[in-house]
Coordinates of C-alpha atoms and ligand atoms in Angstrom, one line a residue:
Chain A
M106 CA 19.0 11.5 -8.7
T107 CA 17.9 11.4 -12.3
H108 CA 14.4 11.6 -13.9
L109 CA 13.2 13.9 -11.1
M110 CA 11.2 16.0 -12.8
S111 CA 9.4 12.9 -14.7
D112 CA 8.9 11.2 -11.6
V113 CA 7.0 14.2 -9.8
S114 CA 4.9 14.6 -12.8
T115 CA 3.8 11.2 -12.7
M116 CA 2.9 11.2 -9.3
T117 CA 1.3 14.6 -9.7
V118 CA -0.9 12.8 -12.4
R119 CA -1.8 10.2 -10.0
G120 CA -2.7 12.3 -7.0
L121 CA -5.2 14.2 -9.2
R122 CA -6.7 11.3 -10.6
L123 CA -7.2 9.9 -6.8
V124 CA -8.0 13.5 -5.4
S125 CA -10.8 14.2 -8.4
R126 CA -12.3 10.4 -7.9
D127 CA -12.9 10.7 -4.3
V128 CA -16.5 11.5 -5.2
D129 CA -17.0 11.4 -1.1
A130 CA -14.3 13.5 -0.2
M131 CA -15.2 16.1 -2.9
I132 CA -18.8 16.6 -1.5
T133 CA -17.2 17.1 1.9
A134 CA -14.8 19.4 0.7
V135 CA -17.1 21.4 -0.9
L136 CA -20.5 21.1 1.5
L137 CA -18.6 21.7 4.7
P138 CA -17.1 25.3 4.4
V139 CA -20.7 26.2 2.7
I140 CA -22.5 24.9 5.9
I141 CA -19.8 26.4 8.3
L142 CA -20.4 29.5 6.2
L143 CA -23.9 29.0 6.4
M144 CA -24.1 28.7 10.1
F145 CA -21.6 31.7 11.0
V146 CA -23.4 34.0 8.8
L147 CA -27.2 33.1 10.1
V148 CA -26.3 31.9 13.3
F149 CA -23.5 33.8 14.7
G150 CA -23.6 36.6 12.3
G151 CA -26.2 38.8 14.1
A152 CA -24.2 38.3 17.7
V153 CA -20.8 39.2 16.5
D154 CA -20.2 43.1 16.1
I155 CA -17.4 44.2 14.4
G156 CA -18.5 47.4 12.3
T157 CA -19.1 45.7 9.3
E158 CA -21.1 42.8 7.5
Y159 CA -19.8 39.7 9.1
I160 CA -20.0 37.8 6.0
N161 CA -16.8 40.3 4.8
Y162 CA -15.1 39.5 7.7
V163 CA -15.8 35.9 8.1
T164 CA -15.2 34.2 4.5
P165 CA -11.4 34.2 4.5
G166 CA -11.7 32.1 7.7
V167 CA -14.1 29.4 6.2
I168 CA -11.9 29.0 3.3
L169 CA -8.7 28.3 5.6
L170 CA -10.9 25.9 7.4
A171 CA -11.9 24.0 4.3
A172 CA -8.3 23.8 3.5
G173 CA -7.5 22.3 6.7
F174 CA -10.1 19.7 6.0
G175 CA -8.8 18.9 2.4
A176 CA -5.2 18.5 3.8
A177 CA -6.6 15.9 6.3
N178 CA -7.4 13.7 3.6
T179 CA -3.8 14.2 2.5
A180 CA -2.9 12.3 5.4
L181 CA -5.2 9.8 5.0
A182 CA -4.0 8.9 1.2
V183 CA -0.3 9.1 2.3
E184 CA -1.2 6.7 5.1
H185 CA -2.9 4.3 2.7
D186 CA 0.1 4.4 0.6
M187 CA 2.4 3.8 3.2
S188 CA 0.5 0.5 4.7
S189 CA -0.9 -0.8 1.3
G190 CA 2.1 -1.9 -0.3
M191 CA 2.3 1.0 -2.5
V192 CA 5.1 2.6 -1.3
E193 CA 7.0 -0.7 -1.0
R194 CA 6.4 -1.6 -4.4
L195 CA 7.5 2.4 -5.3
R196 CA 10.8 1.6 -3.6
S197 CA 11.6 -1.6 -5.3
M198 CA 12.1 0.5 -8.4
P199 CA 14.8 2.8 -9.8
M200 CA 12.6 6.3 -9.0
N201 CA 12.3 8.8 -6.6
A202 CA 9.9 7.3 -4.3
W203 CA 9.6 10.2 -2.1
T204 CA 7.9 11.8 -5.2
V205 CA 4.5 9.9 -4.0
L206 CA 4.0 12.5 -1.5
S207 CA 4.7 15.6 -3.5
G208 CA 1.9 14.3 -6.0
H209 CA -0.5 14.2 -2.9
V210 CA 0.5 17.7 -1.9
A211 CA 0.1 19.1 -5.6
A212 CA -3.2 17.6 -6.0
S213 CA -4.2 18.9 -2.6
L214 CA -3.2 22.4 -4.1
V215 CA -5.4 22.1 -7.0
K216 CA -8.6 20.6 -4.9
N217 CA -8.4 23.4 -2.7
L218 CA -8.1 25.8 -5.7
A219 CA -11.8 24.5 -6.7
T220 CA -13.1 24.4 -3.2
T221 CA -11.9 27.7 -2.8
A222 CA -13.7 29.4 -6.0
I223 CA -16.8 27.3 -5.2
V224 CA -16.8 29.0 -1.4
F225 CA -16.0 32.4 -2.6
G226 CA -19.0 32.0 -5.1
V227 CA -21.5 30.8 -2.5
S228 CA -20.1 33.4 0.0
I229 CA -20.8 36.4 -2.7
L230 CA -24.2 34.9 -3.3
M231 CA -25.0 35.5 0.2
G232 CA -23.8 38.7 0.3
F233 CA -19.8 39.0 0.4
R234 CA -19.0 41.8 -1.4
P235 CA -14.9 42.0 -1.9
E236 CA -13.6 45.1 -3.5
A237 CA -10.6 43.6 -4.9
T238 CA -8.4 44.3 -8.3
A239 CA -7.5 41.5 -10.2
L240 CA -4.1 41.8 -8.9
E241 CA -5.4 41.5 -5.0
W242 CA -7.6 38.4 -6.0
L243 CA -4.3 37.1 -7.4
A244 CA -2.6 37.8 -4.2
A245 CA -5.1 36.5 -2.0
V246 CA -5.4 33.4 -3.6
G247 CA -1.5 32.9 -3.9
M248 CA -1.6 33.7 0.3
I249 CA -4.2 30.9 0.5
L250 CA -2.2 28.4 -1.4
L251 CA 0.7 29.0 0.8
F252 CA -1.2 28.1 3.3
V253 CA -2.9 24.7 2.0
G254 CA 1.0 24.5 1.3
W255 CA 2.3 24.1 4.6
I256 CA -0.6 22.4 6.2
T257 CA -0.7 19.6 3.5
W258 CA 2.9 18.8 3.9
L259 CA 2.3 18.7 7.4
A260 CA -0.5 16.4 6.5
A261 CA 1.9 14.4 4.5
L262 CA 4.5 14.3 7.3
V263 CA 1.5 12.9 9.6
G264 CA 0.3 10.3 6.9
V265 CA 3.9 8.8 6.8
L266 CA 4.2 8.8 10.7
V267 CA 1.1 7.1 11.8
R268 CA 0.2 3.6 11.6
S269 CA -3.4 3.4 10.9
P270 CA -6.1 5.2 9.4
D271 CA -7.9 6.3 12.2
A272 CA -5.1 8.1 13.3
A273 CA -4.2 10.3 10.1
G274 CA -7.8 10.8 10.8
G275 CA -7.3 12.4 13.9
F276 CA -5.3 15.2 12.1
S277 CA -8.4 17.1 11.2
F278 CA -8.9 17.7 14.6
F279 CA -5.8 19.6 14.7
V280 CA -6.8 21.6 11.9
M281 CA -10.2 22.2 13.2
F282 CA -8.8 23.9 16.0
L283 CA -6.2 26.4 14.5
P284 CA -8.5 28.5 12.9
Y285 CA -10.7 28.7 15.5
V286 CA -8.3 30.3 17.8
S287 CA -7.5 32.9 15.8
S288 CA -8.9 36.0 14.0
A289 CA -10.9 33.8 11.8
F290 CA -14.0 34.3 13.2
V291 CA -14.2 36.8 16.1
P292 CA -11.3 39.5 16.4
V293 CA -8.3 38.3 18.6
D294 CA -9.2 41.1 21.1
T295 CA -12.5 39.0 22.3
L296 CA -10.7 36.4 23.2
P297 CA -9.3 35.4 27.0
G298 CA -6.1 37.0 27.5
W299 CA -4.0 33.4 27.3
L300 CA -5.7 32.5 24.1
R301 CA -5.3 35.7 22.6
G302 CA -1.3 35.2 23.2
F303 CA -1.8 31.9 21.4
A304 CA -3.7 33.7 18.4
E305 CA -1.9 36.5 17.7
H306 CA 1.5 34.4 17.2
Q307 CA 0.1 31.6 15.4
P308 CA 0.0 31.6 11.5
V309 CA -3.5 31.6 10.7
T310 CA -4.1 34.8 12.0
P311 CA -1.6 36.8 9.9
V312 CA -2.9 34.8 6.5
I313 CA -6.4 35.7 7.4
E314 CA -5.7 39.0 8.2
T315 CA -3.7 39.4 4.7
V316 CA -6.5 37.8 3.0
R317 CA -9.0 39.9 4.5
E318 CA -7.2 43.2 3.5
L319 CA -6.5 42.0 0.2
L320 CA -10.4 41.4 -0.7
A321 CA -12.5 43.4 1.7
G322 CA -10.2 46.3 2.9
D323 CA -9.8 47.3 6.2
V324 CA -12.2 45.4 8.3
S325 CA -9.9 44.2 10.9
G326 CA -8.2 47.2 11.9
V327 CA -4.9 46.1 10.8
T328 CA -2.2 49.2 10.7
D329 CA 0.5 47.7 9.1
P330 CA -0.8 45.6 6.3
A331 CA 2.5 45.0 4.2
G332 CA 4.2 43.9 7.9
V333 CA 1.4 41.2 8.5
A334 CA 1.6 40.0 4.6
M335 CA 5.4 39.7 5.1
L336 CA 4.6 37.9 8.4
A337 CA 2.3 35.5 7.0
V338 CA 4.6 34.5 3.9
S339 CA 7.4 33.8 6.2
W340 CA 5.2 31.6 8.3
C341 CA 3.8 29.7 5.2
L342 CA 7.3 29.2 3.4
G343 CA 9.0 28.6 6.8
L344 CA 6.4 25.9 7.8
G345 CA 6.4 24.8 4.2
L346 CA 9.8 24.0 4.2
V347 CA 10.2 22.5 7.6
F348 CA 7.5 20.0 7.1
A349 CA 8.3 19.3 3.7
V350 CA 11.7 18.2 4.8
A351 CA 10.6 16.5 8.0
A352 CA 8.1 14.5 5.6
G353 CA 10.7 13.3 3.4
L354 CA 13.1 12.4 6.0
A355 CA 10.5 10.7 7.9
F356 CA 9.8 8.7 4.6
R357 CA 13.3 7.7 4.4
A358 CA 13.8 6.4 7.8
R359 CA 10.4 4.4 7.9
R360 CA 10.8 0.7 6.9
Chain B
M1300 CA 23.7 -22.5 -15.0
A1301 CA 24.2 -19.7 -12.9
A1302 CA 22.7 -18.5 -10.2
I1303 CA 20.7 -15.0 -10.4
V1304 CA 19.7 -14.3 -6.7
T1305 CA 21.8 -15.8 -3.9
A1306 CA 21.5 -15.6 -0.1
D1307 CA 24.0 -16.1 2.3
G1308 CA 23.4 -16.5 5.9
L1309 CA 20.9 -13.7 6.2
R1310 CA 19.7 -12.7 9.8
K1311 CA 17.5 -10.4 10.6
S1312 CA 15.8 -9.3 14.1
F1313 CA 12.8 -6.2 14.3
G1314 CA 13.5 -6.1 18.2
R1315 CA 14.3 -2.9 19.5
R1316 CA 17.5 -2.1 21.0
G1317 CA 17.5 -3.9 24.9
S1318 CA 14.8 -6.4 24.1
T1319 CA 15.3 -9.8 23.3
S1320 CA 13.0 -10.7 20.5
P1321 CA 14.2 -14.0 18.7
P1322 CA 15.4 -13.6 15.3
V1323 CA 13.0 -13.6 12.0
L1324 CA 15.8 -14.7 10.0
D1325 CA 18.3 -17.1 11.6
G1326 CA 21.2 -17.8 8.7
L1327 CA 18.9 -18.0 5.7
D1328 CA 20.8 -19.4 2.7
L1329 CA 19.4 -19.6 -1.1
E1330 CA 20.1 -19.7 -4.5
L1331 CA 17.8 -19.1 -7.5
E1332 CA 19.3 -19.8 -11.0
E1333 CA 19.0 -18.0 -13.9
G1334 CA 15.3 -18.6 -16.0
A1335 CA 14.0 -21.0 -13.1
V1336 CA 11.6 -20.6 -10.6
L1337 CA 12.5 -21.2 -6.8
A1338 CA 9.9 -21.9 -4.0
L1339 CA 10.1 -20.8 -0.6
L1340 CA 7.4 -22.9 1.3
G1341 CA 6.8 -22.3 4.7
P1342 CA 4.1 -21.4 7.3
N1343 CA 2.9 -17.8 8.4
G1344 CA 5.5 -16.2 10.5
A1345 CA 8.3 -18.3 8.8
G1346 CA 10.5 -15.3 7.5
K1347 CA 9.4 -15.5 3.9
T1348 CA 8.3 -12.0 3.6
T1349 CA 11.1 -10.6 5.4
T1350 CA 13.3 -12.7 3.1
V1351 CA 11.9 -11.0 0.1
R1352 CA 11.9 -7.6 1.1
I1353 CA 15.9 -8.2 1.8
L1354 CA 16.3 -9.6 -1.5
S1355 CA 14.3 -6.7 -3.0
T1356 CA 16.5 -4.0 -1.1
L1357 CA 13.6 -2.5 1.0
L1358 CA 15.1 -3.8 4.1
Q1359 CA 18.6 -4.2 5.1
P1360 CA 20.1 -7.5 6.8
D1361 CA 21.7 -7.5 10.2
A1362 CA 24.4 -10.4 8.9
G1363 CA 24.5 -11.9 5.7
R1364 CA 24.9 -11.2 2.0
A1365 CA 22.5 -11.1 -0.7
T1366 CA 23.2 -10.3 -4.6
V1367 CA 21.0 -10.2 -7.5
A1368 CA 22.4 -10.7 -10.7
G1369 CA 25.6 -10.0 -9.1
F1370 CA 24.9 -6.7 -7.4
D1371 CA 24.9 -6.9 -3.6
V1372 CA 21.4 -6.0 -2.2
V1373 CA 22.8 -3.1 0.1
R1374 CA 25.5 -1.6 -1.8
D1375 CA 24.4 -1.8 -5.3
A1376 CA 20.6 -1.1 -4.1
R1377 CA 19.8 0.9 -7.4
R1378 CA 21.5 -1.7 -9.9
V1379 CA 19.2 -4.0 -8.0
R1380 CA 16.4 -2.2 -8.5
E1381 CA 16.8 -2.0 -12.1
T1382 CA 17.2 -5.5 -12.2
I1383 CA 13.9 -7.0 -10.5
S1384 CA 10.4 -6.3 -9.9
L1385 CA 8.5 -6.9 -6.5
T1386 CA 4.9 -8.2 -6.4
G1387 CA 4.5 -7.8 -2.8
Q1388 CA 2.2 -10.0 -0.6
Q1389 CA -0.5 -6.9 -0.8
V1390 CA -2.1 -5.9 -3.7
A1391 CA -0.6 -2.6 -4.6
I1392 CA -2.8 -1.1 -7.2
D1393 CA -4.8 2.1 -7.4
D1394 CA -8.4 1.5 -6.8
K1395 CA -9.4 4.6 -8.2
Q1396 CA -7.3 4.3 -11.2
S1397 CA -8.4 1.9 -14.5
G1398 CA -6.0 -1.0 -15.2
A1399 CA -4.4 0.7 -18.0
E1400 CA -4.0 3.7 -15.9
N1401 CA -2.1 1.9 -13.0
L1402 CA 0.0 0.0 -15.7
T1403 CA 0.6 3.3 -17.7
M1404 CA 1.5 4.9 -14.5
M1405 CA 4.4 2.1 -13.6
G1406 CA 5.9 2.4 -17.0
R1407 CA 6.4 6.1 -16.4
L1408 CA 8.1 5.4 -13.5
A1409 CA 10.1 2.8 -14.9
H1410 CA 10.7 5.6 -17.3
L1411 CA 10.5 4.2 -20.5
P1412 CA 9.8 6.2 -23.7
R1413 CA 5.9 7.0 -23.7
R1414 CA 5.4 4.7 -27.2
V1415 CA 7.1 1.8 -25.5
V1416 CA 4.7 2.2 -22.4
R1417 CA 1.5 2.1 -24.6
D1418 CA 2.8 -1.0 -26.5
R1419 CA 3.7 -2.7 -23.5
V1420 CA 0.8 -1.9 -21.4
A1421 CA -1.9 -2.9 -24.3
E1422 CA 0.4 -6.2 -24.5
L1423 CA 0.3 -7.0 -20.9
L1424 CA -3.5 -6.3 -20.7
D1425 CA -4.0 -8.7 -23.5
A1426 CA -1.6 -11.3 -22.0
F1427 CA -3.3 -11.5 -18.7
D1428 CA -7.0 -11.1 -20.0
L1429 CA -7.6 -7.7 -18.8
A1430 CA -8.0 -6.3 -22.3
D1431 CA -11.6 -6.0 -21.8
A1432 CA -11.8 -4.3 -18.4
A1433 CA -8.7 -2.1 -19.2
S1434 CA -10.6 1.2 -19.1
R1435 CA -12.7 0.1 -15.8
R1436 CA -11.7 1.5 -12.3
V1437 CA -10.2 -1.4 -10.4
A1438 CA -12.5 -1.0 -7.5
A1439 CA -14.7 -3.1 -10.0
Y1440 CA -12.2 -5.7 -10.4
S1441 CA -12.6 -9.4 -9.0
G1442 CA -9.6 -10.4 -6.5
G1443 CA -8.0 -12.5 -9.2
M1444 CA -8.2 -9.5 -11.9
R1445 CA -6.5 -7.4 -9.2
R1446 CA -3.8 -10.0 -8.5
R1447 CA -3.3 -10.4 -12.3
L1448 CA -3.0 -6.7 -12.8
D1449 CA -0.6 -6.6 -9.5
L1450 CA 1.7 -9.0 -11.5
A1451 CA 1.6 -7.2 -14.8
A1452 CA 2.6 -3.6 -12.9
G1453 CA 5.6 -5.4 -12.2
L1454 CA 6.5 -6.6 -15.9
L1455 CA 6.4 -3.0 -17.6
T1456 CA 10.3 -3.4 -17.9
R1457 CA 10.7 -7.3 -18.4
P1458 CA 12.8 -7.7 -15.2
R1459 CA 15.4 -10.4 -15.1
V1460 CA 14.1 -11.0 -11.7
M1461 CA 10.9 -11.2 -10.0
F1462 CA 9.9 -11.7 -6.6
L1463 CA 6.3 -12.9 -5.5
D1464 CA 5.0 -12.9 -2.3
E1465 CA 2.2 -15.2 -1.9
P1466 CA 1.0 -14.6 -5.2
T1467 CA -2.5 -16.7 -4.8
T1468 CA -3.4 -16.5 -1.2
G1469 CA -7.0 -15.9 -0.7
L1470 CA -7.7 -16.8 -4.3
D1471 CA -10.4 -19.2 -5.3
P1472 CA -9.2 -22.4 -7.3
R1473 CA -9.9 -20.8 -10.6
S1474 CA -7.9 -17.8 -10.3
R1475 CA -5.2 -19.7 -8.9
Q1476 CA -5.1 -21.7 -12.0
A1477 CA -5.1 -18.3 -13.8
M1478 CA -2.6 -16.9 -11.9
W1479 CA -0.3 -20.1 -12.3
D1480 CA -0.4 -19.7 -16.1
V1481 CA 0.3 -16.0 -15.9
V1482 CA 3.9 -17.2 -14.1
R1483 CA 4.2 -19.9 -16.4
G1484 CA 4.2 -17.3 -19.0
V1485 CA 6.8 -14.9 -17.4
V1486 CA 9.0 -17.6 -16.7
A1487 CA 8.6 -18.7 -20.5
D1488 CA 9.9 -15.0 -21.3
G1489 CA 13.1 -15.7 -19.6
T1490 CA 12.5 -14.0 -16.0
S1491 CA 13.8 -15.9 -13.4
V1492 CA 11.0 -16.1 -10.4
L1493 CA 11.5 -16.5 -6.7
L1494 CA 8.0 -16.9 -5.1
T1495 CA 6.8 -17.6 -1.5
T1496 CA 3.9 -19.6 -0.7
Q1497 CA 2.0 -21.6 1.9
Y1498 CA 0.7 -24.2 -0.7
L1499 CA 2.6 -27.3 -1.5
E1500 CA 0.6 -27.8 -4.6
E1501 CA 1.5 -24.4 -5.6
A1502 CA 5.3 -25.0 -5.2
D1503 CA 4.8 -28.4 -6.8
R1504 CA 3.2 -26.7 -9.8
L1505 CA 5.2 -23.8 -10.6
A1506 CA 8.8 -24.4 -9.0
Q1507 CA 12.0 -26.4 -10.2
R1508 CA 13.2 -26.2 -6.7
V1509 CA 11.4 -25.6 -3.5
A1510 CA 13.4 -24.5 -0.2
L1511 CA 11.3 -25.3 3.1
V1512 CA 11.5 -22.3 5.6
D1513 CA 10.8 -22.7 9.1
G1514 CA 12.0 -20.3 12.0
G1515 CA 13.7 -17.9 9.7
R1516 CA 15.9 -20.7 7.8
V1517 CA 15.9 -23.0 5.1
V1518 CA 14.9 -26.4 6.7
A1519 CA 15.1 -28.7 3.8
D1520 CA 15.1 -27.8 -0.3
G1521 CA 15.3 -30.4 -3.3
T1522 CA 13.4 -30.6 -6.4
P1523 CA 9.2 -31.0 -5.8
A1524 CA 9.5 -34.5 -7.0
Q1525 CA 12.4 -35.1 -4.1
L1526 CA 9.8 -33.6 -1.7
K1527 CA 6.9 -35.2 -2.8
H1528 CA 8.8 -38.7 -3.0
E1529 CA 9.9 -38.1 1.1
V1530 CA 6.5 -36.9 1.9
G1531 CA 4.4 -39.5 0.1
E1532 CA 1.5 -39.2 -2.1
A1533 CA -1.9 -38.0 -1.5
G1534 CA -4.3 -40.7 0.1
V1535 CA -8.0 -41.9 0.3
E1536 CA -8.9 -40.9 3.7
L1537 CA -11.7 -43.1 5.1
T1538 CA -13.3 -42.4 8.8
F1539 CA -15.4 -44.9 10.4
A1540 CA -17.6 -45.0 13.0
S1541 CA -15.7 -47.2 15.2
P1542 CA -12.0 -48.6 15.5
S1543 CA -13.4 -52.2 15.1
D1544 CA -15.4 -51.0 11.8
A1545 CA -11.9 -49.9 10.6
G1546 CA -10.0 -52.7 11.2
R1547 CA -12.2 -54.6 9.2
V1548 CA -12.0 -52.9 6.1
A1549 CA -8.5 -52.1 6.4
P1550 CA -7.2 -55.6 5.0
A1551 CA -9.4 -55.6 2.3
L1552 CA -7.4 -52.6 0.9
T1553 CA -3.9 -52.4 -0.5
A1554 CA -1.1 -50.9 1.3
A1555 CA -3.7 -49.1 3.7
T1556 CA -2.9 -47.9 7.3
V1557 CA -5.1 -47.6 10.3
D1558 CA -5.1 -44.7 12.8
G1559 CA -7.7 -45.0 15.2
L1560 CA -11.3 -44.4 13.4
R1561 CA -9.1 -43.3 9.8
V1562 CA -7.9 -45.7 7.1
R1563 CA -5.3 -44.1 5.0
V1564 CA -4.8 -45.8 1.4
P1565 CA -2.1 -43.9 -1.0
T1566 CA -3.8 -43.1 -4.5
D1567 CA -2.3 -41.5 -7.7
G1568 CA -5.6 -39.1 -7.6
S1569 CA -7.0 -41.0 -10.7
V1570 CA -10.8 -41.6 -11.0
A1571 CA -9.8 -45.4 -11.9
H1572 CA -7.7 -46.1 -8.7
V1573 CA -10.1 -43.8 -6.2
R1574 CA -13.2 -46.0 -7.5
S1575 CA -11.0 -49.3 -7.4
V1576 CA -10.4 -48.3 -3.6
L1577 CA -14.2 -47.3 -2.9
S1578 CA -15.4 -50.5 -4.5
A1579 CA -13.3 -52.6 -2.5
V1580 CA -14.5 -50.9 0.7
E1581 CA -17.9 -51.5 -0.5
A1582 CA -17.7 -55.1 -0.9
T1583 CA -16.7 -55.5 2.8
G1584 CA -20.2 -54.1 3.7
V1585 CA -19.1 -51.6 6.4
A1586 CA -19.9 -48.0 5.1
P1587 CA -17.7 -45.2 6.3
E1588 CA -19.3 -42.2 8.0
H1589 CA -16.8 -39.9 6.0
W1590 CA -14.4 -40.0 3.0
E1591 CA -12.1 -37.7 0.9
V1592 CA -9.2 -37.5 -1.1
R1593 CA -6.5 -35.4 0.6
A1594 CA -3.1 -34.5 -0.5
P1595 CA -0.3 -34.0 1.5
S1596 CA -0.7 -30.7 3.3
L1597 CA 1.9 -28.4 4.7
D1598 CA 1.9 -30.0 7.7
D1599 CA 2.5 -33.1 6.5
V1600 CA 5.8 -31.9 4.6
F1601 CA 6.9 -30.6 7.3
L1602 CA 6.4 -33.7 9.9
A1603 CA 7.8 -35.9 7.0
L1604 CA 11.1 -33.7 6.4
T1605 CA 11.7 -31.9 9.7
G1606 CA 10.2 -34.5 12.3
H1607 CA 7.8 -31.3 13.5
V1608 CA 5.0 -29.1 12.5
G1609 CA 6.1 -26.0 11.3
Q1610 CA 5.7 -23.2 13.6
E1611 CA 3.2 -20.8 13.1
R1612 CA 4.2 -17.4 14.4
T1613 CA 1.6 -14.7 14.0
A1614 CA 2.8 -12.3 16.8
G1615 CA 0.8 -9.5 16.9
A1616 CA -0.5 -10.0 13.1
T1617 CA -3.6 -11.4 11.7
G1618 CA -2.6 -14.1 9.7
V1619 CA -4.4 -16.0 6.7
A1620 CA -4.8 -19.4 7.4
A1621 CA -3.4 -21.8 5.1
Ligands
LIG868 N1 8.5 -5.1 10.4 C1 8.5 -5.9 11.6 N2 8.6 -5.2 12.7 C2 8.3 -6.0 13.9 N3 8.4 -7.7 13.5 C3 8.2 -8.2 12.3 C4 8.1 -7.3 11.0 N4 8.0 -7.8 9.9 C5 8.0 -8.9 10.2 N5 8.0 -9.2 11.9 C6 8.0 -10.4 12.4 O1 8.8 -11.4 11.5 C7 8.2 -12.6 11.6 C8 8.2 -13.1 10.2 O2 7.3 -12.7 9.2 P1 7.3 -12.7 7.9 O3 8.6 -12.5 7.1 O4 6.5 -11.8 7.3 O5 6.9 -14.4 7.5 P2 6.2 -14.9 6.8 O6 5.9 -13.9 5.6 O7 7.0 -16.0 6.0 O8 4.7 -14.9 7.0 C9 7.0 -12.6 12.1 O9 6.6 -12.9 13.3 C10 6.4 -11.2 12.2 O10 5.7 -11.0 13.4
LIG869 MG1 4.5 -13.0 4.0

């Protein structure tokens, strides 16, 4: 279809405006990870013995948790567009109406970039001491954005499928759950056997370990960092593609 | 004049396979002449929105055919979309963008050149009395302002056909009046308008032709004058404490009809006529409990034209009372 780039950029500008003006969501997006970080470091930090400063271990996990929360807002925004008449209007125009979804996803990426920077800042104030080169920082942020990308496309899919804001909000439970059952907060081998199987084979674990490896050096005992990084990137690209296509198809099918 | 929108035997039901839900559209026909306004008048659940969604390519009919500017709404959907604009029953505007930002976005999505968008946005904000609020977020707008902005958002491209689904439902009388003025302006600029409404008065004020929709089909159509002629004029309605009071007053009034406690006198609504009716009542020495001047309601229209009251169908939906 024609005018694709123009529609993508118009809807991205819209997504960014809506996200940056949603003050409540912005405050939550920044405060929540900071509070979780404080809680983990101050409350659980003493109890978890992983042979390094716990904050070095836990910061990447908190950042991914925050990304999950950002994505839940995307589900809400998409649901709102689907039910408020906005999508009906766009569909009655000679444009690529599905770009409304890519606009929300792009906005989520930018927003998460901002919240990630803030959480890193707070975490450094609290004693996080990354030993990364500029290149490693870049790679770590890229990894985080890939993760945000797939989880936001999943959120967009959820937003297209559900029929009420409450259902869209329920998505945040799912994204809460994923990082907890991974190596985000405790090493996987401390989990009971059946959970460990899941934790070792879900996408959050390799992503976290890659980010940790890049920023804090070897704190999680990963023996094959390049392999883990490949696995993490494959997970994110694969899931991102699947959920983006699924969201597009669901968008077309829903009337 | 040529028809710019036609619908021929539209049928639609939403039942899932196997279920036997009644059809929402049951062979609906209509025709909108180029440059004119056609009102689909009907109660909640009549099928007005479903008709508009089919005509604006959002929904495909199960049977029947519809065209806009000669293009089939199913086969040439893209050409139809280039011709029309849709302002739906819900206001489709971003609260978190300003009025100007919303309009500019719609202009960009219509793929107009930047300079054209800028000029057209300024022009529309002016014409719709929104220039002062242009840079304010829509969240701070009144209901009437939102509706006007919503309508303006469909006009960036100067569409040949505009669909307006219940443009004034829920507005106060003053905002409704302003909306009517805006619609008249759109028509004066050469756009043909198909609007839906639950208000006889609105159809009367705006449309050259009115199609009465009930149960998914057009049950009567004609000019507003024809409809009003069949329904009758507005009336002064007086309610008395007892039937005997009503019976004593009625003979003193021209063309009065009595129905239990109620006496009705047809009126043109002018101050002079209403005053003469009230003076005649006063002269009888019998005071009514209550009186009002009442225009024919949608129910009166249905009763007069179809012999029954319109079927309100609000299955599962929270309908807005007319
Ligand atoms: N998407 C849908 N799925 C199921 N039923 C629907 C759908 N859209 C409309 N209906 C039903 O069709 C009937 C007519 O609806 P509608 O066209 O919205 O009427 P109106 O606009 O005249 O109030 C109603 O009974 C409504 O519940
Ligand atoms: Mg309707």
